[in-house]
CSV table of C-alpha atoms in Angstrom, one decimal:
chain,number,residue,atom,x,y,z
A,1,MET,CA,4.3,12.8,-13.9
A,2,LYS,CA,7.9,11.5,-13.1
A,3,THR,CA,8.6,7.8,-13.5
A,4,ARG,CA,10.1,4.8,-11.5
A,5,ARG,CA,10.7,1.3,-12.2
A,6,ILE,CA,9.0,-2.1,-10.8
A,7,GLY,CA,10.9,-4.7,-12.5
A,8,PRO,CA,10.2,-4.5,-16.2
A,9,PHE,CA,7.6,-1.8,-15.9
A,10,GLU,CA,8.1,2.0,-16.0
A,11,VAL,CA,5.3,3.4,-13.7
A,12,SER,CA,4.2,6.8,-12.4
A,13,ALA,CA,6.4,7.7,-9.2
A,14,ILE,CA,3.0,7.9,-7.3
A,15,GLY,CA,0.5,5.0,-7.9
A,16,LEU,CA,-2.8,4.8,-6.6
A,17,GLY,CA,-4.1,2.5,-4.0
A,18,CYS,CA,-7.7,1.7,-4.7
A,19,MET,CA,-8.6,-0.1,-1.3
A,20,ASN,CA,-10.6,2.7,0.3
A,21,LEU,CA,-12.7,3.0,-2.8
A,22,SER,CA,-14.4,-0.2,-1.7
A,23,HIS,CA,-13.1,-1.2,1.8
A,24,ALA,CA,-11.9,-0.8,5.3
A,25,TYR,CA,-12.2,3.1,5.9
A,26,GLY,CA,-15.9,3.4,7.0
A,27,THR,CA,-18.5,4.0,4.2
A,28,PRO,CA,-17.0,3.8,0.7
A,29,PRO,CA,-17.7,6.5,-1.8
A,30,SER,CA,-20.4,6.2,-4.5
A,31,ARG,CA,-19.7,4.5,-7.7
A,32,ALA,CA,-19.6,7.9,-9.4
A,33,GLU,CA,-17.2,9.2,-6.8
A,34,ALA,CA,-14.9,6.3,-7.1
A,35,ALA,CA,-14.9,6.5,-10.8
A,36,ALA,CA,-13.9,10.2,-10.6
A,37,VAL,CA,-10.9,9.2,-8.4
A,38,LEU,CA,-9.9,6.6,-10.9
A,39,ASN,CA,-10.3,8.6,-14.0
A,40,GLY,CA,-8.8,12.0,-12.3
A,41,ALA,CA,-5.7,9.8,-11.3
A,42,LEU,CA,-5.4,8.4,-14.9
A,43,ASP,CA,-5.9,11.8,-16.4
A,44,ASN,CA,-3.1,13.2,-14.2
A,45,GLY,CA,-0.5,10.6,-15.2
A,46,VAL,CA,-0.9,7.9,-12.7
A,47,THR,CA,-0.2,4.6,-14.4
A,48,LEU,CA,0.2,2.3,-11.6
A,49,PHE,CA,-3.2,0.9,-9.9
A,50,ASP,CA,-3.3,-1.5,-6.9
A,51,THR,CA,-6.1,-3.6,-5.8
A,52,ALA,CA,-6.8,-7.1,-4.3
A,53,ALA,CA,-9.2,-9.7,-4.2
A,54,LEU,CA,-9.9,-9.0,-0.7
A,55,TYR,CA,-10.9,-5.2,-1.1
A,56,GLY,CA,-14.7,-5.2,-0.7
A,57,PHE,CA,-14.5,-9.0,-1.1
A,58,GLY,CA,-14.1,-8.5,-5.0
A,59,ALA,CA,-16.2,-5.3,-5.4
A,60,ASN,CA,-12.7,-3.1,-5.8
A,61,GLU,CA,-11.5,-5.6,-8.6
A,62,GLU,CA,-15.0,-5.2,-10.2
A,63,LEU,CA,-14.8,-1.4,-9.8
A,64,VAL,CA,-11.4,-1.1,-11.2
A,65,GLY,CA,-12.2,-3.4,-14.0
A,66,GLU,CA,-15.3,-1.6,-15.0
A,67,VAL,CA,-13.6,1.7,-15.0
A,68,LEU,CA,-10.1,1.1,-16.4
A,69,ALA,CA,-10.6,-2.0,-18.5
A,70,MET,CA,-10.9,0.4,-21.5
A,71,HIS,CA,-7.1,2.0,-20.6
A,72,ARG,CA,-5.7,-1.3,-20.0
A,73,GLU,CA,-2.9,-0.6,-22.3
A,74,ARG,CA,-2.0,2.6,-20.6
A,75,ILE,CA,-1.7,1.2,-16.9
A,76,VAL,CA,0.3,-1.4,-14.9
A,77,LEU,CA,-2.4,-3.3,-13.1
A,78,THR,CA,-1.5,-5.0,-9.8
A,79,SER,CA,-3.7,-7.4,-7.6
A,80,LYS,CA,-3.2,-9.7,-4.6
A,81,CYS,CA,-4.1,-13.1,-3.8
A,82,GLY,CA,-3.9,-15.5,-0.8
A,83,MET,CA,-6.3,-13.3,1.4
A,84,GLN,CA,-10.0,-13.1,0.4
A,85,GLY,CA,-13.5,-13.0,1.7
A,86,VAL,CA,-15.2,-16.3,2.3
A,87,ASP,CA,-18.7,-16.3,3.4
A,88,GLY,CA,-18.2,-12.7,4.6
A,89,VAL,CA,-15.1,-13.4,6.6
A,90,ARG,CA,-11.6,-12.4,5.8
A,91,VAL,CA,-9.5,-15.7,5.3
A,92,ILE,CA,-5.8,-15.9,4.8
A,93,ASP,CA,-5.2,-19.0,2.4
A,94,GLY,CA,-1.9,-19.4,0.5
A,95,ARG,CA,-2.7,-22.9,-0.8
A,96,PRO,CA,-1.8,-23.6,-4.5
A,97,ASP,CA,-5.3,-24.7,-5.4
A,98,THR,CA,-6.9,-21.5,-3.7
A,99,ILE,CA,-4.4,-19.2,-5.3
A,100,ARG,CA,-5.3,-20.5,-8.8
A,101,VAL,CA,-9.0,-20.3,-8.3
A,102,SER,CA,-8.6,-16.9,-6.8
A,103,VAL,CA,-6.7,-15.5,-9.7
A,104,ASP,CA,-9.1,-16.7,-12.2
A,105,ALA,CA,-11.9,-14.9,-10.6
A,106,SER,CA,-9.8,-11.7,-10.2
A,107,LEU,CA,-9.0,-11.7,-13.9
A,108,LYS,CA,-12.8,-12.1,-14.6
A,109,ARG,CA,-13.6,-9.1,-12.3
A,110,LEU,CA,-10.7,-7.0,-13.5
A,111,ARG,CA,-11.9,-7.6,-17.2
A,112,THR,CA,-8.3,-8.6,-18.3
A,113,ASP,CA,-6.4,-11.4,-19.4
A,114,VAL,CA,-3.3,-10.6,-17.4
A,115,ILE,CA,-2.3,-9.2,-14.2
A,116,ASP,CA,1.0,-7.3,-14.5
A,117,VAL,CA,2.1,-7.9,-10.8
A,118,LEU,CA,0.4,-10.4,-8.7
A,119,TYR,CA,1.3,-10.2,-5.0
A,120,LEU,CA,1.0,-12.9,-2.3
A,121,HIS,CA,-1.3,-10.8,0.0
A,122,ARG,CA,-0.2,-12.4,3.2
A,123,LEU,CA,2.0,-15.4,4.1
A,124,ASP,CA,-0.2,-18.3,5.2
A,125,ALA,CA,1.7,-19.7,8.3
A,126,LYS,CA,0.2,-23.1,7.5
A,127,VAL,CA,1.9,-23.0,3.9
A,128,PRO,CA,5.5,-22.8,3.0
A,129,VAL,CA,6.0,-19.7,0.9
A,130,GLU,CA,7.8,-21.8,-1.7
A,131,ASP,CA,4.3,-23.7,-2.3
A,132,SER,CA,2.4,-20.4,-2.7
A,133,VAL,CA,5.1,-18.8,-4.9
A,134,GLY,CA,5.3,-21.9,-6.9
A,135,ALA,CA,1.6,-21.8,-7.7
A,136,MET,CA,2.1,-18.1,-8.7
A,137,ALA,CA,4.9,-19.1,-10.8
A,138,GLU,CA,2.8,-21.4,-12.5
A,139,LEU,CA,0.4,-18.6,-13.4
A,140,VAL,CA,3.3,-16.6,-15.0
A,141,ARG,CA,4.1,-19.6,-17.2
A,142,ALA,CA,0.4,-19.9,-18.1
A,143,GLY,CA,0.5,-16.1,-19.1
A,144,LYS,CA,-2.1,-15.0,-16.7
A,145,VAL,CA,0.4,-13.1,-14.6
A,146,ARG,CA,3.4,-11.3,-15.8
A,147,ALA,CA,5.4,-10.8,-12.4
A,148,LEU,CA,5.1,-11.6,-8.9
A,149,GLY,CA,5.1,-9.8,-5.7
A,150,LEU,CA,5.1,-10.3,-2.0
A,151,SER,CA,3.0,-8.2,0.7
A,152,GLU,CA,4.0,-7.6,4.3
A,153,VAL,CA,6.8,-10.2,4.5
A,154,SER,CA,10.3,-10.2,6.3
A,155,ALA,CA,13.5,-10.3,4.5
A,156,THR,CA,14.0,-13.7,5.0
A,157,THR,CA,10.7,-14.8,3.3
A,158,LEU,CA,11.6,-12.5,0.5
A,159,ARG,CA,14.6,-14.5,0.0
A,160,ARG,CA,13.2,-17.7,0.1
A,161,ALA,CA,10.5,-16.9,-2.1
A,162,HIS,CA,13.0,-15.3,-4.7
A,163,ALA,CA,14.7,-18.7,-4.9
A,164,VAL,CA,11.6,-20.2,-6.3
A,165,HIS,CA,10.9,-17.5,-8.7
A,166,PRO,CA,12.3,-13.8,-9.1
A,167,ILE,CA,10.1,-11.4,-7.1
A,168,THR,CA,9.6,-8.0,-8.9
A,169,ALA,CA,8.2,-6.0,-5.8
A,170,LEU,CA,7.9,-6.2,-2.1
A,171,GLN,CA,4.6,-4.2,-0.8
A,172,SER,CA,4.5,-3.1,2.9
A,173,GLU,CA,3.3,-0.4,5.0
A,174,TYR,CA,6.1,2.4,4.9
A,175,SER,CA,5.9,5.9,6.1
A,176,LEU,CA,7.3,8.4,8.6
A,177,TRP,CA,5.3,6.7,11.5
A,178,THR,CA,5.8,3.1,10.3
A,179,ARG,CA,9.7,2.4,9.8
A,180,ASN,CA,9.6,-1.5,10.1
A,181,PRO,CA,10.9,-1.8,6.4
A,182,GLU,CA,14.2,-0.2,7.6
A,183,LEU,CA,14.9,-3.2,9.9
A,184,GLY,CA,16.0,-5.5,6.9
A,185,ALA,CA,13.2,-5.6,4.2
A,186,LEU,CA,14.7,-2.4,2.4
A,187,GLN,CA,18.2,-3.8,2.3
A,188,ALA,CA,17.1,-7.4,1.0
A,189,CYS,CA,15.0,-5.6,-1.8
A,190,ARG,CA,18.1,-3.6,-2.9
A,191,GLU,CA,20.3,-6.7,-2.7
A,192,LEU,CA,17.9,-8.8,-4.9
A,193,GLY,CA,16.8,-6.0,-7.2
A,194,VAL,CA,13.4,-5.8,-6.1
A,195,ALA,CA,11.2,-2.6,-6.1
A,196,PHE,CA,9.5,-1.4,-2.8
A,197,VAL,CA,5.9,-0.4,-3.0
A,198,ALA,CA,4.8,1.5,0.1
A,199,PHE,CA,1.1,1.3,1.0
A,200,SER,CA,-0.3,3.5,3.8
A,201,PRO,CA,2.2,5.9,3.0
A,202,LEU,CA,0.1,8.8,4.6
A,203,ALA,CA,-0.1,6.6,7.9
A,204,ARG,CA,-3.6,5.7,7.2
A,205,GLY,CA,-4.8,9.1,6.9
A,206,PHE,CA,-2.9,10.5,9.9
A,207,LEU,CA,-0.4,12.5,7.7
A,208,GLY,CA,-3.0,14.2,5.6
A,209,GLY,CA,-3.7,16.2,8.7
A,210,GLU,CA,-7.7,16.1,8.3
A,211,LEU,CA,-8.4,13.3,11.0
A,212,ARG,CA,-8.4,15.1,14.3
A,213,ASP,CA,-11.2,13.1,16.1
A,214,VAL,CA,-10.8,9.5,16.0
A,215,ASN,CA,-14.3,9.2,17.6
A,216,ALA,CA,-15.7,10.4,14.5
A,217,LEU,CA,-14.5,7.2,12.6
A,218,ALA,CA,-17.3,5.1,11.3
A,219,PRO,CA,-18.0,1.9,13.4
A,220,LYS,CA,-16.6,-0.6,11.0
A,221,ASP,CA,-13.5,1.7,10.1
A,222,ILE,CA,-10.5,-0.8,10.7
A,223,ARG,CA,-8.5,2.1,12.2
A,224,ARG,CA,-10.8,1.5,15.2
A,225,ALA,CA,-8.8,-1.6,16.0
A,226,MET,CA,-5.5,-0.2,15.6
A,227,PRO,CA,-3.7,0.9,18.8
A,228,ARG,CA,-2.4,4.3,17.3
A,229,PHE,CA,-5.8,5.4,16.6
A,230,SER,CA,-7.2,4.7,20.0
A,231,PRO,CA,-8.1,8.0,21.7
A,232,GLN,CA,-5.4,7.7,24.4
A,233,HIS,CA,-2.6,7.2,21.7
A,234,TYR,CA,-4.1,9.4,19.2
A,235,ALA,CA,-4.2,12.4,21.5
A,236,ALA,CA,-0.3,11.8,21.8
A,237,ASN,CA,0.3,11.7,18.2
A,238,LEU,CA,-1.7,14.9,17.4
A,239,LYS,CA,1.1,16.7,18.9
A,240,LEU,CA,3.4,15.2,16.4
A,241,LEU,CA,1.0,16.1,13.8
A,242,ASP,CA,0.8,19.9,14.6
A,243,ALA,CA,4.6,20.1,14.2
A,244,PHE,CA,4.4,18.2,11.1
A,245,GLN,CA,1.9,20.6,9.6
A,246,ASP,CA,4.2,23.4,10.5
A,247,GLU,CA,6.8,21.9,8.4
A,248,ALA,CA,4.3,21.7,5.5
A,249,HIS,CA,3.3,25.2,6.0
A,250,GLN,CA,6.9,26.5,5.8
A,251,LEU,CA,7.2,24.7,2.4
A,252,ARG,CA,4.0,25.8,1.2
A,253,CYS,CA,2.5,22.5,0.4
A,254,ALA,CA,-0.1,20.1,1.8
A,255,PRO,CA,0.9,17.9,4.7
A,256,ALA,CA,0.1,14.9,2.4
A,257,THR,CA,2.5,16.1,-0.2
A,258,LEU,CA,5.4,16.5,2.1
A,259,ALA,CA,4.8,13.0,3.7
A,260,LEU,CA,4.9,11.4,0.1
A,261,ALA,CA,8.1,13.5,-0.7
A,262,TRP,CA,9.9,12.3,2.4
A,263,LEU,CA,9.0,8.8,1.0
A,264,LEU,CA,10.3,9.5,-2.4
A,265,HIS,CA,13.6,10.6,-1.0
A,266,GLN,CA,14.3,7.5,0.7
A,267,GLY,CA,15.3,5.9,-2.4
A,268,GLU,CA,14.8,5.8,-6.3
A,269,ASP,CA,13.4,2.2,-5.8
A,270,ILE,CA,10.5,3.3,-3.5
A,271,VAL,CA,6.9,3.8,-5.2
A,272,PRO,CA,4.1,4.9,-2.8
A,273,ILE,CA,0.6,4.0,-3.5
A,274,PRO,CA,-1.5,6.4,-1.6
A,275,GLY,CA,-5.2,6.2,-1.7
A,276,THR,CA,-8.1,8.7,-1.5
A,277,SER,CA,-11.8,8.5,-1.7
A,278,GLN,CA,-12.0,12.2,-3.1
A,279,ALA,CA,-10.8,13.2,-6.6
A,280,ALA,CA,-10.4,16.8,-5.2
A,281,HIS,CA,-7.4,15.4,-3.1
A,282,LEU,CA,-5.4,13.9,-5.9
A,283,TRP,CA,-3.5,17.2,-6.4
A,284,GLU,CA,-1.9,16.9,-2.9
A,285,LEU,CA,-0.7,13.4,-3.9
A,286,LEU,CA,0.4,14.0,-7.2
A,287,ALA,CA,2.5,17.0,-6.4
A,288,ALA,CA,4.9,15.1,-4.3
A,289,PRO,CA,7.5,14.2,-7.1
A,290,GLN,CA,7.8,17.8,-7.6
A,291,LEU,CA,8.8,18.7,-4.0
A,292,THR,CA,12.6,18.6,-3.4
A,293,LEU,CA,13.6,18.4,0.2
A,294,ASP,CA,17.1,19.4,1.6
A,295,GLY,CA,19.0,17.5,4.2
A,296,ALA,CA,18.0,19.8,7.0
A,297,THR,CA,14.4,19.3,6.3
A,298,LEU,CA,14.8,15.5,6.0
A,299,ALA,CA,16.6,15.4,9.3
A,300,ARG,CA,13.9,17.3,11.0
A,301,LEU,CA,11.1,15.2,9.8
A,302,ASP,CA,13.0,11.9,10.6
A,303,ALA,CA,13.6,13.1,14.2
A,304,LEU,CA,9.9,14.4,14.6
A,305,ILE,CA,7.8,11.3,13.6
A,306,ASN,CA,9.7,7.8,14.0
A,307,GLN,CA,9.2,4.5,15.7
A,308,ARG,CA,10.4,6.0,19.0
A,309,THR,CA,8.0,9.1,19.0
A,310,VAL,CA,4.9,7.7,17.8
A,311,SER,CA,2.5,6.4,20.5
A,312,GLY,CA,1.0,3.1,20.2
A,313,ALA,CA,1.6,-0.4,18.3
A,314,ARG,CA,0.8,-0.6,14.4
A,315,TYR,CA,-1.6,-3.7,14.8
A,316,ASN,CA,-3.3,-5.1,17.8
A,317,GLU,CA,-2.1,-8.5,18.8
A,318,ALA,CA,-4.3,-10.6,16.9
A,319,THR,CA,-3.6,-9.0,13.6
A,320,GLN,CA,0.1,-8.6,14.3
A,321,ALA,CA,0.1,-12.5,14.7
A,322,GLU,CA,-0.7,-12.6,10.9
A,323,ILE,CA,2.1,-10.3,9.8
A,324,ASP,CA,5.6,-11.9,8.7
A,325,THR,CA,7.4,-8.4,8.8
A,326,GLU,CA,10.3,-7.5,11.0
A,327,GLU,CA,9.0,-5.5,14.1
A,328,PHE,CA,10.6,-3.1,16.5
């Protein structure tokens, strides 16, 4: 496995996003299946594992802690605060006191004394980012956290936070079909020396090529509330997927491998964290660093799937109101 850097940490070029082992995309896999994914990733060179207090309302951190605690010295462990489940409801809360309590609970669930990178999961519109990051910086000084990150924030917010305490990583959605980081966040990261961690690099499963019928999504699958996955918009997007799969076929690789390889070619400072609920799919993800794309292929992919050709908004209006990133 090739490596890249996130601040002081050398990590696998492909990390593992652990969310869908407990949360968001319909019925999670069984405990045994989830453990097989985590162990399979570890055995094949993955050293970066990403979770959050929100995922499964704590269940994902418990899973990651249970399976990977014995391998703690081999991995870079990241989690998130500032958005969690309260009485069964998702709540954004970036108040300093809430962050302190949340991180103590995360450490217990993760079975560790320290989180390598702690992200502010969402900017709380009612709390200045300086206050939230200030509380997180206290946790660094207390030895509970090694480095700080932000998730889904704009370049302006990143700069404000960085002035309070050095930010090691910015995590946001980035893929062929979500180009928002190109509006300013990537440039700000490079100016400040901040790594960019790309979540949903497979476009929430779209670029994996297997999701053909959105009507088959589970009732509580979060994609049902995303405009791009509505039947009308998805029918249009499937036309892009057909052409994308043709490109992968020409390169004799899986569509997921091609999607991640495109992302890796966007800069050495970018680390994708795809997720999967099936250990059998790990090879598609982990093959990406070995796939070299020439300029002509990159140009065709850029022209095929981008903010102008994708049908539908990234989020619905209610969710978009909670997001601080730049928007087209």
